[in-house]
Amino acid sequence: MNTAGHPEATTRRGLELTPFRGLRYDPDRVGSLAAVTSPPYDVVVRPDGLHHLQSADPHNIVRLILPQAAAPGARSEQAADTLRAWLSEGVLSADPEPGLYVYEQRAGDGTLQRGIIGALRVSDPAEQAVLPHEDVMPHVVADRADLMRATSANLEPLLLTYRGDGSTAATADLVERTAHEPPLLSTTTEDGVSHRLWSLTDPSDLARIRTDLARHQALIADGHHRWATYRRLRAEHPSPSPWDYGLVLLVDTARYPLRVRAIHRLLHGLPVAKALTALDGLFRVRRLDVPLAGALETLADAARAGNAFLLAGDGAFHLVDRPDPGLLARTIRADRPAAWRALDATVLHATLLDHVWHVPEDDPSRIAYIHDTAATVTKAERDGGTAVLMHPVREEVVRDLARQGVTMPRKSTSFGPKPASGLVLRALDL
């Protein structure tokens, strides 16, 4: 993905990536490194995926990033107790010296991604060092903040991208050279993706990377809520402090372009029949008696011509497209760029959720955001709700809006591959 990676004016502070002493699992204390990893917290499909990961190994990282207890405060304290126990038992231990970490993911379909994990200075929006492209949900930020306060740790890295050029050639060459050395750890997760990690501790290498990245800015590809949490916690602690930095994975997309996928919606308590009835006269609706793959192909074709969605949950797929122009004019803000007004996510949230279906986008009892397409359909059919399947937004649209300082509706995109959680953590008191 093309991010704003051109050299910045000398008065603007760019990316400041610093080394840290990574917390890592001791492979002799766990069943396997693969068994203790997890997707990022918001990708785990509850409750099925959570229970599966918990049973994979008693030390799986979900016990820290998604602790289970009746009350939110109790969940955070439970995670803190678990982290303290694992540290005292030697399940997790800190590397002997601070470093940056080269991280590689390789999949059987030919996907290869390499980047650098480090502690990034948490910057203010006005600096434009880190560009968000999506809005966040306050209750999720509050939940992540409670967890980070209680554990005093960054438990999983955000995924940020930058666009490398001649000024970052030294960093790119260092990443590639390191990837040909023996790694600190190597494992293959059950999805068939292999993960390798190396530590960079040489002062000259660290200085070279710091100089290279200082002239660049990054786009948040995955982790808007955690970045907002970093900013909240930094504001709570007098500077300088460890809270001035947050754990990130930085990927140069000039070398390793990311995939952009959609995030789907599951509307609880809204049967498909009722959702479709409310659309009468407002959108064109066509029933598709085809498998999921065929329905997604039809959605992709329709999305080229304008806003389009798939509804599912009653055993069929329903293509919803061609919204009434007058309806869009009444429900979508006129003070935003045309590209923002035309987004499927904008039409979904401003027109369908707010105006037609009256579903609050912040209420987890009414709506869930799910990355896996088939899982969204299955859950809708099982629970009697409505799955709203989205088509991915083009990456250049994301980039251009972010450069304008315009955020997209929350959960508009899913960039990947995402870093596995559990390979390296950052404790703020080390």
PDB file of N, CA and C in Angstrom, residues 44-104:
ATOM      1  N   VAL A  44      -9.982 -12.479  16.883  1.00  0.00           N
ATOM      2  CA  VAL A  44     -10.461 -13.715  17.494  1.00  0.00           C
ATOM      3  C   VAL A  44     -11.989 -13.692  17.487  1.00  0.00           C
ATOM      4  N   VAL A  45     -12.608 -14.714  16.886  1.00  0.00           N
ATOM      5  CA  VAL A  45     -14.060 -14.772  16.789  1.00  0.00           C
ATOM      6  C   VAL A  45     -14.600 -15.419  18.062  1.00  0.00           C
ATOM      7  N   ARG A  46     -15.263 -14.636  18.878  1.00  0.00           N
ATOM      8  CA  ARG A  46     -15.811 -15.173  20.120  1.00  0.00           C
ATOM      9  C   ARG A  46     -17.134 -15.877  19.858  1.00  0.00           C
ATOM     10  N   PRO A  47     -17.475 -16.900  20.667  1.00  0.00           N
ATOM     11  CA  PRO A  47     -16.584 -17.516  21.669  1.00  0.00           C
ATOM     12  C   PRO A  47     -15.773 -18.671  21.101  1.00  0.00           C
ATOM     13  N   ASP A  48     -16.103 -19.090  19.878  1.00  0.00           N
ATOM     14  CA  ASP A  48     -15.514 -20.311  19.328  1.00  0.00           C
ATOM     15  C   ASP A  48     -13.994 -20.240  19.274  1.00  0.00           C
ATOM     16  N   GLY A  49     -13.492 -19.185  18.633  1.00  0.00           N
ATOM     17  CA  GLY A  49     -12.057 -19.065  18.483  1.00  0.00           C
ATOM     18  C   GLY A  49     -11.348 -18.895  19.803  1.00  0.00           C
ATOM     19  N   LEU A  50     -11.967 -18.177  20.715  1.00  0.00           N
ATOM     20  CA  LEU A  50     -11.370 -17.956  22.026  1.00  0.00           C
ATOM     21  C   LEU A  50     -11.203 -19.274  22.770  1.00  0.00           C
ATOM     22  N   HIS A  51     -12.252 -20.077  22.805  1.00  0.00           N
ATOM     23  CA  HIS A  51     -12.185 -21.352  23.516  1.00  0.00           C
ATOM     24  C   HIS A  51     -11.167 -22.293  22.866  1.00  0.00           C
ATOM     25  N   HIS A  52     -11.096 -22.258  21.547  1.00  0.00           N
ATOM     26  CA  HIS A  52     -10.135 -23.099  20.850  1.00  0.00           C
ATOM     27  C   HIS A  52      -8.706 -22.715  21.238  1.00  0.00           C
ATOM     28  N   LEU A  53      -8.433 -21.418  21.276  1.00  0.00           N
ATOM     29  CA  LEU A  53      -7.092 -20.967  21.613  1.00  0.00           C
ATOM     30  C   LEU A  53      -6.762 -21.231  23.077  1.00  0.00           C
ATOM     31  N   GLN A  54      -7.736 -21.045  23.954  1.00  0.00           N
ATOM     32  CA  GLN A  54      -7.497 -21.314  25.368  1.00  0.00           C
ATOM     33  C   GLN A  54      -7.143 -22.778  25.609  1.00  0.00           C
ATOM     34  N   SER A  55      -7.771 -23.666  24.846  1.00  0.00           N
ATOM     35  CA  SER A  55      -7.518 -25.087  25.033  1.00  0.00           C
ATOM     36  C   SER A  55      -6.251 -25.553  24.320  1.00  0.00           C
ATOM     37  N   ALA A  56      -5.720 -24.721  23.410  1.00  0.00           N
ATOM     38  CA  ALA A  56      -4.516 -25.113  22.679  1.00  0.00           C
ATOM     39  C   ALA A  56      -3.319 -25.241  23.609  1.00  0.00           C
ATOM     40  N   ASP A  57      -3.239 -24.364  24.605  1.00  0.00           N
ATOM     41  CA  ASP A  57      -2.142 -24.385  25.564  1.00  0.00           C
ATOM     42  C   ASP A  57      -2.569 -23.530  26.758  1.00  0.00           C
ATOM     43  N   PRO A  58      -2.290 -23.972  27.976  1.00  0.00           N
ATOM     44  CA  PRO A  58      -2.709 -23.170  29.150  1.00  0.00           C
ATOM     45  C   PRO A  58      -2.037 -21.806  29.214  1.00  0.00           C
ATOM     46  N   HIS A  59      -1.001 -21.610  28.399  1.00  0.00           N
ATOM     47  CA  HIS A  59      -0.299 -20.326  28.400  1.00  0.00           C
ATOM     48  C   HIS A  59      -0.561 -19.527  27.128  1.00  0.00           C
ATOM     49  N   ASN A  60      -1.617 -19.849  26.407  1.00  0.00           N
ATOM     50  CA  ASN A  60      -1.900 -19.105  25.179  1.00  0.00           C
ATOM     51  C   ASN A  60      -2.098 -17.628  25.493  1.00  0.00           C
ATOM     52  N   ILE A  61      -1.617 -16.774  24.585  1.00  0.00           N
ATOM     53  CA  ILE A  61      -1.622 -15.325  24.793  1.00  0.00           C
ATOM     54  C   ILE A  61      -3.029 -14.754  24.951  1.00  0.00           C
ATOM     55  N   VAL A  62      -4.072 -15.470  24.506  1.00  0.00           N
ATOM     56  CA  VAL A  62      -5.430 -14.932  24.681  1.00  0.00           C
ATOM     57  C   VAL A  62      -5.773 -14.755  26.148  1.00  0.00           C
ATOM     58  N   ARG A  63      -5.109 -15.480  27.031  1.00  0.00           N
ATOM     59  CA  ARG A  63      -5.378 -15.314  28.464  1.00  0.00           C
ATOM     60  C   ARG A  63      -4.897 -13.949  28.964  1.00  0.00           C
ATOM     61  N   LEU A  64      -4.045 -13.296  28.171  1.00  0.00           N
ATOM     62  CA  LEU A  64      -3.631 -11.927  28.492  1.00  0.00           C
ATOM     63  C   LEU A  64      -4.412 -10.896  27.690  1.00  0.00           C
ATOM     64  N   ILE A  65      -4.593 -11.127  26.378  1.00  0.00           N
ATOM     65  CA  ILE A  65      -5.210 -10.093  25.539  1.00  0.00           C
ATOM     66  C   ILE A  65      -6.729 -10.145  25.580  1.00  0.00           C
ATOM     67  N   LEU A  66      -7.308 -11.318  25.951  1.00  0.00           N
ATOM     68  CA  LEU A  66      -8.761 -11.446  26.071  1.00  0.00           C
ATOM     69  C   LEU A  66      -9.103 -12.223  27.338  1.00  0.00           C
ATOM     70  N   PRO A  67      -8.738 -11.698  28.517  1.00  0.00           N
ATOM     71  CA  PRO A  67      -9.029 -12.406  29.763  1.00  0.00           C
ATOM     72  C   PRO A  67     -10.541 -12.506  29.986  1.00  0.00           C
ATOM     73  N   GLN A  68     -10.955 -13.591  30.600  1.00  0.00           N
ATOM     74  CA  GLN A  68     -12.383 -13.845  30.811  1.00  0.00           C
ATOM     75  C   GLN A  68     -12.745 -13.705  32.282  1.00  0.00           C
ATOM     76  N   ALA A  69     -13.640 -12.778  32.574  1.00  0.00           N
ATOM     77  CA  ALA A  69     -14.175 -12.577  33.922  1.00  0.00           C
ATOM     78  C   ALA A  69     -15.478 -11.805  33.769  1.00  0.00           C
ATOM     79  N   ALA A  70     -16.260 -11.776  34.831  1.00  0.00           N
ATOM     80  CA  ALA A  70     -17.595 -11.182  34.745  1.00  0.00           C
ATOM     81  C   ALA A  70     -17.554  -9.676  34.522  1.00  0.00           C
ATOM     82  N   ALA A  71     -16.656  -8.979  35.202  1.00  0.00           N
ATOM     83  CA  ALA A  71     -16.613  -7.524  35.126  1.00  0.00           C
ATOM     84  C   ALA A  71     -15.355  -7.066  34.397  1.00  0.00           C
ATOM     85  N   PRO A  72     -15.433  -5.925  33.664  1.00  0.00           N
ATOM     86  CA  PRO A  72     -14.252  -5.440  32.941  1.00  0.00           C
ATOM     87  C   PRO A  72     -13.028  -5.263  33.834  1.00  0.00           C
ATOM     88  N   GLY A  73     -13.220  -4.662  35.018  1.00  0.00           N
ATOM     89  CA  GLY A  73     -12.100  -4.471  35.921  1.00  0.00           C
ATOM     90  C   GLY A  73     -11.481  -5.778  36.354  1.00  0.00           C
ATOM     91  N   ALA A  74     -12.331  -6.769  36.577  1.00  0.00           N
ATOM     92  CA  ALA A  74     -11.832  -8.083  36.977  1.00  0.00           C
ATOM     93  C   ALA A  74     -11.048  -8.732  35.853  1.00  0.00           C
ATOM     94  N   ARG A  75     -11.464  -8.500  34.603  1.00  0.00           N
ATOM     95  CA  ARG A  75     -10.739  -9.068  33.482  1.00  0.00           C
ATOM     96  C   ARG A  75      -9.314  -8.520  33.430  1.00  0.00           C
ATOM     97  N   SER A  76      -9.186  -7.212  33.581  1.00  0.00           N
ATOM     98  CA  SER A  76      -7.859  -6.603  33.521  1.00  0.00           C
ATOM     99  C   SER A  76      -6.964  -7.095  34.645  1.00  0.00           C
ATOM    100  N   GLU A  77      -7.517  -7.173  35.847  1.00  0.00           N
ATOM    101  CA  GLU A  77      -6.724  -7.654  36.980  1.00  0.00           C
ATOM    102  C   GLU A  77      -6.347  -9.116  36.803  1.00  0.00           C
ATOM    103  N   GLN A  78      -7.247  -9.889  36.199  1.00  0.00           N
ATOM    104  CA  GLN A  78      -6.923 -11.289  35.943  1.00  0.00           C
ATOM    105  C   GLN A  78      -5.752 -11.402  34.987  1.00  0.00           C
ATOM    106  N   ALA A  79      -5.744 -10.558  33.943  1.00  0.00           N
ATOM    107  CA  ALA A  79      -4.625 -10.573  33.009  1.00  0.00           C
ATOM    108  C   ALA A  79      -3.328 -10.179  33.708  1.00  0.00           C
ATOM    109  N   ALA A  80      -3.398  -9.180  34.580  1.00  0.00           N
ATOM    110  CA  ALA A  80      -2.207  -8.750  35.310  1.00  0.00           C
ATOM    111  C   ALA A  80      -1.682  -9.861  36.212  1.00  0.00           C
ATOM    112  N   ASP A  81      -2.592 -10.559  36.902  1.00  0.00           N
ATOM    113  CA  ASP A  81      -2.179 -11.676  37.756  1.00  0.00           C
ATOM    114  C   ASP A  81      -1.537 -12.786  36.923  1.00  0.00           C
ATOM    115  N   THR A  82      -2.136 -13.059  35.770  1.00  0.00           N
ATOM    116  CA  THR A  82      -1.589 -14.107  34.901  1.00  0.00           C
ATOM    117  C   THR A  82      -0.203 -13.734  34.403  1.00  0.00           C
ATOM    118  N   LEU A  83      -0.029 -12.484  33.995  1.00  0.00           N
ATOM    119  CA  LEU A  83       1.271 -12.046  33.510  1.00  0.00           C
ATOM    120  C   LEU A  83       2.318 -12.145  34.616  1.00  0.00           C
ATOM    121  N   ARG A  84       1.976 -11.712  35.818  1.00  0.00           N
ATOM    122  CA  ARG A  84       2.926 -11.797  36.931  1.00  0.00           C
ATOM    123  C   ARG A  84       3.304 -13.252  37.210  1.00  0.00           C
ATOM    124  N   ALA A  85       2.313 -14.138  37.149  1.00  0.00           N
ATOM    125  CA  ALA A  85       2.596 -15.553  37.411  1.00  0.00           C
ATOM    126  C   ALA A  85       3.511 -16.132  36.343  1.00  0.00           C
ATOM    127  N   TRP A  86       3.247 -15.808  35.091  1.00  0.00           N
ATOM    128  CA  TRP A  86       4.080 -16.353  34.013  1.00  0.00           C
ATOM    129  C   TRP A  86       5.504 -15.821  34.094  1.00  0.00           C
ATOM    130  N   LEU A  87       5.660 -14.569  34.520  1.00  0.00           N
ATOM    131  CA  LEU A  87       7.006 -14.017  34.679  1.00  0.00           C
ATOM    132  C   LEU A  87       7.747 -14.706  35.825  1.00  0.00           C
ATOM    133  N   SER A  88       7.050 -14.902  36.938  1.00  0.00           N
ATOM    134  CA  SER A  88       7.709 -15.529  38.089  1.00  0.00           C
ATOM    135  C   SER A  88       8.029 -16.996  37.821  1.00  0.00           C
ATOM    136  N   GLU A  89       7.231 -17.656  36.989  1.00  0.00           N
ATOM    137  CA  GLU A  89       7.457 -19.064  36.675  1.00  0.00           C
ATOM    138  C   GLU A  89       8.458 -19.252  35.534  1.00  0.00           C
ATOM    139  N   GLY A  90       8.837 -18.158  34.879  1.00  0.00           N
ATOM    140  CA  GLY A  90       9.756 -18.259  33.763  1.00  0.00           C
ATOM    141  C   GLY A  90       9.107 -18.649  32.452  1.00  0.00           C
ATOM    142  N   VAL A  91       7.776 -18.650  32.405  1.00  0.00           N
ATOM    143  CA  VAL A  91       7.083 -18.926  31.144  1.00  0.00           C
ATOM    144  C   VAL A  91       7.399 -17.827  30.139  1.00  0.00           C
ATOM    145  N   LEU A  92       7.416 -16.595  30.623  1.00  0.00           N
ATOM    146  CA  LEU A  92       7.854 -15.445  29.847  1.00  0.00           C
ATOM    147  C   LEU A  92       9.119 -14.889  30.478  1.00  0.00           C
ATOM    148  N   SER A  93      10.075 -14.485  29.673  1.00  0.00           N
ATOM    149  CA  SER A  93      11.282 -13.856  30.206  1.00  0.00           C
ATOM    150  C   SER A  93      11.760 -12.786  29.249  1.00  0.00           C
ATOM    151  N   ALA A  94      12.466 -11.817  29.795  1.00  0.00           N
ATOM    152  CA  ALA A  94      12.943 -10.683  29.003  1.00  0.00           C
ATOM    153  C   ALA A  94      14.268 -11.014  28.345  1.00  0.00           C
ATOM    154  N   ASP A  95      14.434 -10.545  27.121  1.00  0.00           N
ATOM    155  CA  ASP A  95      15.725 -10.689  26.454  1.00  0.00           C
ATOM    156  C   ASP A  95      16.785  -9.899  27.224  1.00  0.00           C
ATOM    157  N   PRO A  96      18.031 -10.323  27.160  1.00  0.00           N
ATOM    158  CA  PRO A  96      19.074  -9.720  28.007  1.00  0.00           C
ATOM    159  C   PRO A  96      19.391  -8.268  27.692  1.00  0.00           C
ATOM    160  N   GLU A  97      19.218  -7.838  26.447  1.00  0.00           N
ATOM    161  CA  GLU A  97      19.518  -6.449  26.119  1.00  0.00           C
ATOM    162  C   GLU A  97      18.473  -5.895  25.153  1.00  0.00           C
ATOM    163  N   PRO A  98      18.302  -4.578  25.145  1.00  0.00           N
ATOM    164  CA  PRO A  98      17.298  -3.980  24.263  1.00  0.00           C
ATOM    165  C   PRO A  98      17.642  -4.188  22.802  1.00  0.00           C
ATOM    166  N   GLY A  99      16.641  -4.328  22.002  1.00  0.00           N
ATOM    167  CA  GLY A  99      16.847  -4.478  20.567  1.00  0.00           C
ATOM    168  C   GLY A  99      15.589  -4.169  19.792  1.00  0.00           C
ATOM    169  N   LEU A 100      15.733  -4.060  18.492  1.00  0.00           N
ATOM    170  CA  LEU A 100      14.603  -4.082  17.572  1.00  0.00           C
ATOM    171  C   LEU A 100      14.517  -5.499  17.019  1.00  0.00           C
ATOM    172  N   TYR A 101      13.341  -5.874  16.519  1.00  0.00           N
ATOM    173  CA  TYR A 101      13.134  -7.247  16.089  1.00  0.00           C
ATOM    174  C   TYR A 101      12.672  -7.287  14.632  1.00  0.00           C
ATOM    175  N   VAL A 102      13.426  -7.995  13.815  1.00  0.00           N
ATOM    176  CA  VAL A 102      12.985  -8.254  12.440  1.00  0.00           C
ATOM    177  C   VAL A 102      12.011  -9.429  12.494  1.00  0.00           C
ATOM    178  N   TYR A 103      10.862  -9.251  11.861  1.00  0.00           N
ATOM    179  CA  TYR A 103       9.791 -10.254  11.917  1.00  0.00           C
ATOM    180  C   TYR A 103       9.388 -10.632  10.502  1.00  0.00           C
ATOM    181  N   GLU A 104       9.312 -11.941  10.252  1.00  0.00           N
ATOM    182  CA  GLU A 104       8.950 -12.443   8.932  1.00  0.00           C
ATOM    183  C   GLU A 104       7.740 -13.360   9.034  1.00  0.00           C
TER     184      GLU A 104
END
